[in-house]
Short mmCIF file of C-alpha atoms in Angstrom, two decimals:
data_model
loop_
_atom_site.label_atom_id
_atom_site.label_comp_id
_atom_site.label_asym_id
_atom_site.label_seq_id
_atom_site.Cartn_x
_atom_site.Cartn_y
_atom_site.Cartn_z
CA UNK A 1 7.93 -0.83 13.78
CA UNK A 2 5.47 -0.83 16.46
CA UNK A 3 2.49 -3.43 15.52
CA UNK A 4 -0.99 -4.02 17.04
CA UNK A 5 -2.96 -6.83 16.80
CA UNK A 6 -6.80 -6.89 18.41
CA UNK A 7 -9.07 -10.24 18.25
CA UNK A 8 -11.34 -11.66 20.43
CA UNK A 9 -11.01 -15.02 18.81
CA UNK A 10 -7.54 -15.97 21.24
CA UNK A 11 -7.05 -18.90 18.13
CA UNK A 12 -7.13 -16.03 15.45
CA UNK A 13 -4.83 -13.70 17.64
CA UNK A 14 -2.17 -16.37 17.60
CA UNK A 15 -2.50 -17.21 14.30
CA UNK A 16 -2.26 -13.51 13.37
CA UNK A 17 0.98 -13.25 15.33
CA UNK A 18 2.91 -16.38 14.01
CA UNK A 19 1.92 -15.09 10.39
CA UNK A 20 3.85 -11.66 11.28
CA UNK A 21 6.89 -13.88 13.04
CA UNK A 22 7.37 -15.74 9.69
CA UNK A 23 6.96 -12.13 7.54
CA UNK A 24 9.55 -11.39 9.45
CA UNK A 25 11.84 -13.60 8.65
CA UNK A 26 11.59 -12.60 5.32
CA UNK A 27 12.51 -8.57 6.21
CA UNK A 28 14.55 -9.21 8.92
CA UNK A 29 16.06 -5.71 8.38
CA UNK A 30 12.39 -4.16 9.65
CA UNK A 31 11.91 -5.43 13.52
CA UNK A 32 8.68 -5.48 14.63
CA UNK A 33 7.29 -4.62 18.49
CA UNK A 34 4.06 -6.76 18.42
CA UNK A 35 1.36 -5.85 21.04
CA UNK A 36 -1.59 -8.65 21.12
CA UNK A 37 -5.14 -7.67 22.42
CA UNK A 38 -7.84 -9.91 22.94
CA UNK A 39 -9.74 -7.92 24.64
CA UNK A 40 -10.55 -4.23 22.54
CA UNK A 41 -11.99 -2.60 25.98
CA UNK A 42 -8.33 -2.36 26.85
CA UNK A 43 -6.96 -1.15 23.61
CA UNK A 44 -9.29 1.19 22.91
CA UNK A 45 -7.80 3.01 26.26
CA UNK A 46 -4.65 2.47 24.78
CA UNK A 47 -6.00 4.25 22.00
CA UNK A 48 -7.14 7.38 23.84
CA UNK A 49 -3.56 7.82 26.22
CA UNK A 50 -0.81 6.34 24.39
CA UNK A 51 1.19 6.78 21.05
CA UNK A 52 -0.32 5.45 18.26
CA UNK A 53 1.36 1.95 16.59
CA UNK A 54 2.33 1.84 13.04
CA UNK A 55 0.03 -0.67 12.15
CA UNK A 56 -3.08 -1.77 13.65
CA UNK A 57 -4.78 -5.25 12.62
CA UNK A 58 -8.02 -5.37 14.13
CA UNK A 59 -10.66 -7.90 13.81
CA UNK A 60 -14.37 -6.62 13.30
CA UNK A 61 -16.39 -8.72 15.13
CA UNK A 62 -16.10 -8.36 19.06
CA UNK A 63 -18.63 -8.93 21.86
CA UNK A 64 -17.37 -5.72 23.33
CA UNK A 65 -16.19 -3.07 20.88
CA UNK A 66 -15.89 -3.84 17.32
CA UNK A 67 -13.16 -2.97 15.38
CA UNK A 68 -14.78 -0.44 13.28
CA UNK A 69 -14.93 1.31 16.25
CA UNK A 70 -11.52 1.30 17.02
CA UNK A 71 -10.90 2.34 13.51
CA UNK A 72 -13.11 5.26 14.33
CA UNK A 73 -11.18 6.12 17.67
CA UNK A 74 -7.73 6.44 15.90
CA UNK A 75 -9.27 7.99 13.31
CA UNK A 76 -10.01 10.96 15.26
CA UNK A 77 -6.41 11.77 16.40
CA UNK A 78 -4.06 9.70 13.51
CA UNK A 79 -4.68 9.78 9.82
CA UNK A 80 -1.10 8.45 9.49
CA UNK A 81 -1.44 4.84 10.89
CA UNK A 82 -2.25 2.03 9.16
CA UNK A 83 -4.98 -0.19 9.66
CA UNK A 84 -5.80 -3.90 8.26
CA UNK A 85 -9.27 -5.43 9.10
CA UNK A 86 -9.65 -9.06 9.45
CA UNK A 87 -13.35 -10.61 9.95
CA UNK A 88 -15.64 -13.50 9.21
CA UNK A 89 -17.56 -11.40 7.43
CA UNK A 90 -18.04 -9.00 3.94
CA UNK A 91 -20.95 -6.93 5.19
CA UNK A 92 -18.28 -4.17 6.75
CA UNK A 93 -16.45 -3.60 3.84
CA UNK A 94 -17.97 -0.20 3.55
CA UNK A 95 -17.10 1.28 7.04
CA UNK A 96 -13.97 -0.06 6.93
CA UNK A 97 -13.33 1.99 3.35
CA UNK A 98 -14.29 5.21 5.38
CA UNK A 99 -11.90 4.29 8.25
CA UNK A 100 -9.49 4.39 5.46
CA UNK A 101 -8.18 0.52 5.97
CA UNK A 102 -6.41 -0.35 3.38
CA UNK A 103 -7.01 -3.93 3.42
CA UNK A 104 -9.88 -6.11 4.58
CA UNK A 105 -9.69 -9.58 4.81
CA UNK A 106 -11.62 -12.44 5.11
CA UNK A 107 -11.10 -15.63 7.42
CA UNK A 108 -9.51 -17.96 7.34
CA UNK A 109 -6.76 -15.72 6.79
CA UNK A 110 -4.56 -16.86 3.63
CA UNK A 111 -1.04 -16.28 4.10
CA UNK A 112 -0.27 -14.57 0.78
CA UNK A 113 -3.19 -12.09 1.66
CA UNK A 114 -1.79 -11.56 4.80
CA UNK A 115 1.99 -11.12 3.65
CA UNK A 116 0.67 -8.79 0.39
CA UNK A 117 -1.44 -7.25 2.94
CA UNK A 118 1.65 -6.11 4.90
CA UNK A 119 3.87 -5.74 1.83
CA UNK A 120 1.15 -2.53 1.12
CA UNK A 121 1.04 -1.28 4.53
CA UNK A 122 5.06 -0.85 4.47
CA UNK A 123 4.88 0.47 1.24
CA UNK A 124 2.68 2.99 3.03
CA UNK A 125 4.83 3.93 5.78
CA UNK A 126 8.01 4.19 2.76
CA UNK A 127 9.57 1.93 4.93
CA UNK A 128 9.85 -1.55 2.80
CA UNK A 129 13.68 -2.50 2.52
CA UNK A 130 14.79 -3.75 -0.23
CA UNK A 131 15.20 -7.33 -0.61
CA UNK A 132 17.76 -9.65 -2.18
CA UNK A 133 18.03 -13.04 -3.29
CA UNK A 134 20.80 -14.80 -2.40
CA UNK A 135 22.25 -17.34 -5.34
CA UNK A 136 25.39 -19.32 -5.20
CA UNK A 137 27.81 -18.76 -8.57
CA UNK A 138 31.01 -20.56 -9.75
CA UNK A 139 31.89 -16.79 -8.28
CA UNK A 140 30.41 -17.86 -5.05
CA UNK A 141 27.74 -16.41 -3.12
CA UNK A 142 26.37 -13.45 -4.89
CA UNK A 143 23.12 -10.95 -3.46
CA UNK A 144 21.23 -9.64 -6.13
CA UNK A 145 18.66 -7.16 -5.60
CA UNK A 146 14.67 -8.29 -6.40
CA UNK A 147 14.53 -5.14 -8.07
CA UNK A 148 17.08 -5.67 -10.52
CA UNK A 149 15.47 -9.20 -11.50
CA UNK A 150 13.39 -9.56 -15.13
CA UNK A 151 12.75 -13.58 -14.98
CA UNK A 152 14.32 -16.13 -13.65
CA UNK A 153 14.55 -19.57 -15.83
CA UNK A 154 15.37 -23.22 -14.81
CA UNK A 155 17.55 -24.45 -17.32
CA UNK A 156 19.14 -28.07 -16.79
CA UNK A 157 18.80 -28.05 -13.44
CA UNK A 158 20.68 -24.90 -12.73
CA UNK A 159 18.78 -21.11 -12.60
CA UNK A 160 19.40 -18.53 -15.23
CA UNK A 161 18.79 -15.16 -13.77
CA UNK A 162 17.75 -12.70 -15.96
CA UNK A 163 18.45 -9.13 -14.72
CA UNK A 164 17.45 -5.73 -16.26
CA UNK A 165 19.78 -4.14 -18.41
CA UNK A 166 20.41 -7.70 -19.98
CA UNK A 167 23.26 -9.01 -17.66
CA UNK A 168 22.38 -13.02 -16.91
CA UNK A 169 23.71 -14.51 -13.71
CA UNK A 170 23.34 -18.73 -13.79
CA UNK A 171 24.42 -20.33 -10.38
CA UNK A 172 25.67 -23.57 -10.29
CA UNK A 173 24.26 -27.51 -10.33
CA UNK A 174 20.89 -27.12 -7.86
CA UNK A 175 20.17 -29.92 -5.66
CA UNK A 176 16.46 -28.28 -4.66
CA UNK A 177 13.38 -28.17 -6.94
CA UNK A 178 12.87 -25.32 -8.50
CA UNK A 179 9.61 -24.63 -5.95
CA UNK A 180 12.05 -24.40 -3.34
CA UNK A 181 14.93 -22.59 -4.73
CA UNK A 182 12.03 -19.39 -5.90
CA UNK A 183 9.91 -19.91 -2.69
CA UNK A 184 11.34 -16.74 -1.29
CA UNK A 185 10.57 -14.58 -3.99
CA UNK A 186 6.90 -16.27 -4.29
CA UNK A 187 6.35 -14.11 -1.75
CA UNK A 188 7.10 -11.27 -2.43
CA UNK A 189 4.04 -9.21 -4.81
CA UNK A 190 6.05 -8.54 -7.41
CA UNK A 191 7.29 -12.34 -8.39
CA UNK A 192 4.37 -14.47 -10.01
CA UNK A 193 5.70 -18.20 -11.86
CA UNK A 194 3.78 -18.41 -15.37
CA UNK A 195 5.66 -21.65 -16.42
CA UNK A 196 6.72 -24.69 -14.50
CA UNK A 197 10.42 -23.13 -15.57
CA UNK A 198 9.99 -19.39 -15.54
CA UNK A 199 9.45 -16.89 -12.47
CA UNK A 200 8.71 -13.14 -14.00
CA UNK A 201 9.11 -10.01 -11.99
CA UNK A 202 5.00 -8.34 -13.04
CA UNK A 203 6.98 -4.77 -13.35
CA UNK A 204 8.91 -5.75 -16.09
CA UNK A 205 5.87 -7.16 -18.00
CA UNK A 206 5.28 -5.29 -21.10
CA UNK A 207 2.46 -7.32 -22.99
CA UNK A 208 0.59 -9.84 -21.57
CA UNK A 209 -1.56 -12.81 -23.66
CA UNK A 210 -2.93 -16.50 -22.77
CA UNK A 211 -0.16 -18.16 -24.05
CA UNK A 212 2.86 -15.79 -23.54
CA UNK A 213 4.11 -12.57 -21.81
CA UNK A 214 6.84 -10.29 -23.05
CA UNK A 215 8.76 -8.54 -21.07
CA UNK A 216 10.43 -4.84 -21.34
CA UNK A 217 13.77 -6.65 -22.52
CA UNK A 218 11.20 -7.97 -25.28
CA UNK A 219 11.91 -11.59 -24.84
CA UNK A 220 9.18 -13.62 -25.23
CA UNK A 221 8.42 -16.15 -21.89
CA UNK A 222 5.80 -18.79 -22.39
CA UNK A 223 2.21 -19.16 -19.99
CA UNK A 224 1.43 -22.33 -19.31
CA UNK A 225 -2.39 -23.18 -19.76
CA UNK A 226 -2.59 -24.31 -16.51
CA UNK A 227 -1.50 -20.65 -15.30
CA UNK A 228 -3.01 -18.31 -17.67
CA UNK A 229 -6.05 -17.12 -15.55
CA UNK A 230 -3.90 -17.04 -12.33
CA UNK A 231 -1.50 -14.78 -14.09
CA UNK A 232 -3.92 -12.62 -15.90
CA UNK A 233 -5.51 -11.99 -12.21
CA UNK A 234 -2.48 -11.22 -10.55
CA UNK A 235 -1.46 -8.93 -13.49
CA UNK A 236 -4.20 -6.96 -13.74
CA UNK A 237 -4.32 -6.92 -9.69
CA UNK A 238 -0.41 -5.65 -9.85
CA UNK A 239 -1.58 -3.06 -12.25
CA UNK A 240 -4.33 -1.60 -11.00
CA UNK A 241 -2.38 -1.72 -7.38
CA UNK A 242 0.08 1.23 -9.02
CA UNK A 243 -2.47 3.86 -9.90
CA UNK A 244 -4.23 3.74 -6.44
#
């Protein structure tokens, strides 16, 4: 998976880079070939006389080329590649939707932004693996697909995993918060906590309300208040993310 990142900022570029380096780590079945640019003179000649990368994430604002035009160069030869803009500002939003980016965000970069941001692009390319979380049984060490998992609830300090089809997995005594034991699946789009003891997979909601959620299984999980907007926004987000 060849990558390409472009920014004159050298602070940004670096930043950019050790946010792919830690994506990574969490797809570690999808190597990545990063190429950094700071300077888009030289990968815009890139552009014209080489393959074209997977992925380009271009900034907007340069003092030589901006990355609209860039967009515009690979444009004119690729239709398949994906780009991401990054930039300081919202005024481009409109050129980049007729580069056909398919994400444009604003800086400071956010790190879910970013890792949602790639989560789409691989989605894109069909090329997202599928991931697993790992969770240690009186069994021992079982993988279970993130696919397969409905909720997941902490129950006396030990995790209840709920899966589809109605099978329930609970591991053994955990040492960890709960934070820590879901961080993994935090970030990944599909996970979303609505409770300070329930993690729901959003594709496996069926009904949504401020105090509750039920999900296709038709159990009822409870919303805390202190969650309800959060999870209406990343709902309706999720959803409207599936018909595009």
């Amino acid at each position: 998976m060849r990558v390409i990142i472009c920014d004159d900022n050298k602070e940004d570029l670096t930043k950019l880079e050790k946010l792919l380096i830690e994506y990574n780590t969490y797809c570690p079945g999808i190597p990545f070939e990063t190429e950094k640019y700071s300077d888009a003179s030289v990968l815009l000649d890139k552009i014209q006389n080489e393959e074209p990368a997977d992925i380009y994430i271009l900034d907007i604002v340069m003092s030589k080329i901006t990355g609209i035009d860039l967009g515009a160069q690979i444009r004119k030869t690729n239709t398949k590649s994906i780009i991401i803009y990054v930039t300081t500002s919202d005024g481009f939003a409109l050129d980049a939707y007729d580069i056909h980016a398919i994400r444009y965000l604003l800086k400071p970069i956010k790190k879910s932004s970013f890792f949602e941001a790639i989560d789409s692009a691989l989605s894109y390319l069909n090329i997202k693996e599928e991931s697993v979380y790992l969770v240690k049984t009186r069994d021992g060490l079982l993988s279970i697909p993130y696919s397969k998992i409905e909720y997941i609830e902490n129950s006396s300090r030990k995790l209840d995993i709920h899966l589809v089809g109605g099978e329930t997995i609970t591991s053994i005594f955990i040492r960890k918060s709960f934070d820590e034991e879901i961080k993994d699946l935090i970030h990944n789009r599909n996970f979303i906590r609505v409770h300070k003891s329930f993690l729901v997979n959003l594709k496996y909601i069926k009904k949504l309300t401020r105090s509750d959620v039920t999900m296709d299984s038709g159990i009822s999980i409870p919303v805390s208040r202190k969650s309800s907007l959060d999870v209406k926004k990343e709902y309706l987000l999720f959803v409207s993310e599936q018909y595009r």
